[in-house]
């Protein structure tokens, strides 16, 4: 035993050398064949399978997992707006995250109204439900016949029969 004091030093280090910087994503937002913001037109009410380019991720220590996106590229995106979130982590447990939205526009559904096979519905704007619809460029129209009568759908003006004019007329 000595009554003299002794000294020593202790060095405390954190995992991965004190790294507090999360991984960073490049090529964001992702690239697609159409322009940003992203809109896709589904030909049915289920949705649209969308593929986007994978991200590049970098980190000053090294990426240990990711990038992982949810929903993933190639998934069926439902009609509406979906947020995609991508994450990556490094050896220190730092997590980098990016998000973007994808919008799938469903088809416009037009039904032949009940009783529309009887002449005169065009005088009351009751041939179709809805009677008028605005279809975006690239959009899809699904025609549903709930009248149980034979119908055809043609483009033209109901009063003159001259088409195409952007209007629809259902005739037998």
Short mmCIF file of C-alpha atoms in Angstrom, two decimals:
data_model
loop_
_atom_site.label_atom_id
_atom_site.label_comp_id
_atom_site.label_asym_id
_atom_site.label_seq_id
_atom_site.Cartn_x
_atom_site.Cartn_y
_atom_site.Cartn_z
CA UNK A 1 0.00 0.00 0.00
CA UNK A 2 1.22 3.37 -0.82
CA UNK A 3 -0.04 6.64 0.43
CA UNK A 4 1.09 8.30 -2.69
CA UNK A 5 -1.53 9.01 -5.30
CA UNK A 6 -1.43 7.51 -8.72
CA UNK A 7 -3.01 8.73 -11.89
CA UNK A 8 -4.18 7.11 -15.06
CA UNK A 9 -6.27 8.19 -18.01
CA UNK A 10 -9.44 6.68 -19.41
CA UNK A 11 -10.58 7.25 -22.97
CA UNK A 12 -14.26 6.67 -23.73
CA UNK A 13 -15.23 6.15 -27.34
CA UNK A 14 -18.62 5.67 -28.83
CA UNK A 15 -19.36 2.91 -31.34
CA UNK A 16 -18.23 3.59 -34.90
CA UNK A 17 -15.87 6.35 -33.77
CA UNK A 18 -18.53 8.83 -32.62
CA UNK A 19 -20.41 8.84 -35.89
CA UNK A 20 -23.61 10.85 -35.55
CA UNK A 21 -24.25 11.45 -39.25
CA UNK A 22 -26.98 9.33 -40.87
CA UNK A 23 -26.57 7.89 -44.35
CA UNK A 24 -27.47 10.26 -47.18
CA UNK A 25 -29.48 9.50 -50.31
CA UNK A 26 -28.56 10.62 -53.80
CA UNK A 27 -30.65 10.67 -57.00
CA UNK A 28 -33.69 11.94 -55.11
CA UNK A 29 -36.48 12.16 -56.08
CA UNK A 30 -36.31 8.94 -58.08
CA UNK A 31 -36.34 9.00 -61.85
CA UNK A 32 -39.22 7.74 -63.96
CA UNK A 33 -40.17 7.84 -67.59
CA UNK A 34 -42.67 10.66 -66.95
CA UNK A 35 -42.02 14.02 -65.33
CA UNK A 36 -42.23 15.03 -61.67
CA UNK A 37 -44.62 15.16 -59.82
CA UNK A 38 -45.57 11.58 -60.46
CA UNK A 39 -49.04 10.68 -61.71
CA UNK A 40 -50.04 7.36 -63.18
CA UNK A 41 -53.38 6.56 -64.78
CA UNK A 42 -54.77 3.17 -63.82
CA UNK A 43 -56.98 1.38 -66.31
CA UNK A 44 -58.90 -0.26 -63.46
CA UNK A 45 -59.90 0.59 -59.90
CA UNK A 46 -57.26 -1.72 -58.37
CA UNK A 47 -54.22 0.52 -58.94
CA UNK A 48 -50.98 0.57 -60.88
CA UNK A 49 -47.68 -1.31 -60.52
CA UNK A 50 -44.98 1.35 -60.28
CA UNK A 51 -41.26 0.81 -60.66
CA UNK A 52 -38.77 3.46 -59.60
CA UNK A 53 -34.99 3.52 -59.79
CA UNK A 54 -33.15 2.42 -56.66
CA UNK A 55 -31.45 5.05 -54.57
CA UNK A 56 -27.75 5.38 -54.03
CA UNK A 57 -26.84 5.72 -50.36
CA UNK A 58 -23.55 6.84 -48.87
CA UNK A 59 -22.22 7.26 -45.34
CA UNK A 60 -18.95 8.46 -43.84
CA UNK A 61 -18.54 5.15 -41.95
CA UNK A 62 -20.44 2.75 -44.20
CA UNK A 63 -24.01 1.72 -44.90
CA UNK A 64 -24.92 -1.51 -43.11
CA UNK A 65 -28.51 -1.89 -44.29
CA UNK A 66 -30.67 -0.43 -47.00
CA UNK A 67 -31.81 1.35 -48.85
CA UNK A 68 -35.18 -0.23 -48.26
CA UNK A 69 -38.35 1.44 -49.50
CA UNK A 70 -41.92 0.82 -48.41
CA UNK A 71 -43.90 0.26 -50.53
CA UNK A 72 -41.11 -1.18 -52.65
CA UNK A 73 -40.44 -0.57 -56.31
CA UNK A 74 -42.71 -2.75 -58.45
CA UNK A 75 -45.52 -2.76 -55.89
CA UNK A 76 -49.18 -2.31 -56.74
CA UNK A 77 -49.97 1.27 -55.70
CA UNK A 78 -53.67 1.82 -54.97
CA UNK A 79 -55.73 4.60 -56.53
CA UNK A 80 -54.99 7.77 -54.55
CA UNK A 81 -51.79 9.23 -53.09
CA UNK A 82 -49.27 6.95 -51.41
CA UNK A 83 -46.19 8.04 -49.46
CA UNK A 84 -43.08 5.96 -50.14
CA UNK A 85 -40.50 6.01 -47.32
CA UNK A 86 -36.95 4.78 -47.86
CA UNK A 87 -34.46 4.11 -45.05
CA UNK A 88 -30.81 3.14 -44.68
CA UNK A 89 -28.67 2.73 -41.56
CA UNK A 90 -24.99 2.72 -40.71
CA UNK A 91 -22.75 0.87 -38.23
CA UNK A 92 -23.41 3.47 -35.51
CA UNK A 93 -27.16 2.93 -35.75
CA UNK A 94 -27.87 6.22 -37.49
CA UNK A 95 -30.86 6.02 -39.82
CA UNK A 96 -31.29 8.15 -42.94
CA UNK A 97 -34.79 8.54 -44.35
CA UNK A 98 -36.34 10.08 -47.46
CA UNK A 99 -39.96 10.14 -48.57
CA UNK A 100 -41.86 10.99 -51.72
CA UNK A 101 -45.45 10.63 -52.89
CA UNK A 102 -46.90 8.76 -55.83
CA UNK A 103 -50.40 9.49 -57.12
CA UNK A 104 -52.44 6.93 -59.05
CA UNK A 105 -55.50 8.31 -60.77
CA UNK A 106 -58.24 5.76 -61.24
CA UNK A 107 -60.45 5.46 -64.27
CA UNK A 108 -63.56 7.58 -64.71
CA UNK A 109 -66.56 5.26 -64.48
CA UNK A 110 -69.57 6.22 -66.56
CA UNK A 111 -72.75 4.15 -66.37
CA UNK A 112 -75.62 3.97 -68.79
CA UNK A 113 -78.45 5.09 -66.50
CA UNK A 114 -81.41 2.84 -65.82
CA UNK A 115 -83.99 3.48 -68.52
CA UNK A 116 -81.49 5.13 -70.86
CA UNK A 117 -82.41 2.75 -73.66
CA UNK A 118 -85.71 4.61 -73.99
CA UNK A 119 -85.62 7.64 -76.34
CA UNK A 120 -85.78 10.97 -74.57
CA UNK A 121 -83.12 10.62 -71.88
CA UNK A 122 -80.90 13.05 -73.82
CA UNK A 123 -83.56 15.74 -73.30
CA UNK A 124 -83.30 15.39 -69.52
CA UNK A 125 -79.52 14.85 -69.19
CA UNK A 126 -80.27 11.44 -67.68
CA UNK A 127 -78.62 9.03 -70.14
CA UNK A 128 -75.42 8.61 -68.13
CA UNK A 129 -74.27 8.72 -64.54
CA UNK A 130 -72.52 11.06 -64.31
CA UNK A 131 -74.09 12.96 -67.18
CA UNK A 132 -70.87 14.92 -67.77
CA UNK A 133 -67.32 13.89 -66.92
CA UNK A 134 -63.94 15.51 -67.44
CA UNK A 135 -61.36 12.95 -68.50
CA UNK A 136 -57.71 13.94 -68.00
CA UNK A 137 -55.28 13.48 -70.88
CA UNK A 138 -54.05 9.92 -70.58
CA UNK A 139 -57.04 8.97 -68.43
CA UNK A 140 -59.28 5.96 -68.89
CA UNK A 141 -63.05 5.73 -69.13
CA UNK A 142 -64.78 2.56 -68.00
CA UNK A 143 -68.31 2.20 -69.35
CA UNK A 144 -70.72 0.16 -67.27
CA UNK A 145 -74.10 -0.88 -68.58
CA UNK A 146 -76.56 -1.19 -65.69
CA UNK A 147 -79.57 -0.76 -68.00
CA UNK A 148 -79.65 -4.40 -69.22
CA UNK A 149 -80.19 -3.13 -72.77
CA UNK A 150 -77.72 -3.06 -75.65
CA UNK A 151 -75.79 0.21 -75.95
CA UNK A 152 -72.93 1.51 -78.02
CA UNK A 153 -70.76 4.47 -77.10
CA UNK A 154 -69.58 6.89 -79.76
CA UNK A 155 -67.92 10.26 -79.67
CA UNK A 156 -69.90 13.10 -81.13
CA UNK A 157 -72.34 15.88 -80.43
CA UNK A 158 -75.77 14.48 -79.49
CA UNK A 159 -77.67 17.20 -81.37
CA UNK A 160 -75.81 17.00 -84.70
CA UNK A 161 -74.16 13.58 -84.58
CA UNK A 162 -70.92 15.18 -85.76
CA UNK A 163 -67.81 13.89 -84.03
CA UNK A 164 -65.41 13.54 -82.58
CA UNK A 165 -66.06 16.49 -80.32
CA UNK A 166 -65.16 15.17 -76.89
CA UNK A 167 -68.80 14.38 -76.00
CA UNK A 168 -70.27 10.90 -75.79
CA UNK A 169 -73.63 9.66 -77.05
CA UNK A 170 -75.02 6.20 -76.33
CA UNK A 171 -77.38 4.85 -78.97
CA UNK A 172 -78.91 1.50 -79.82
#
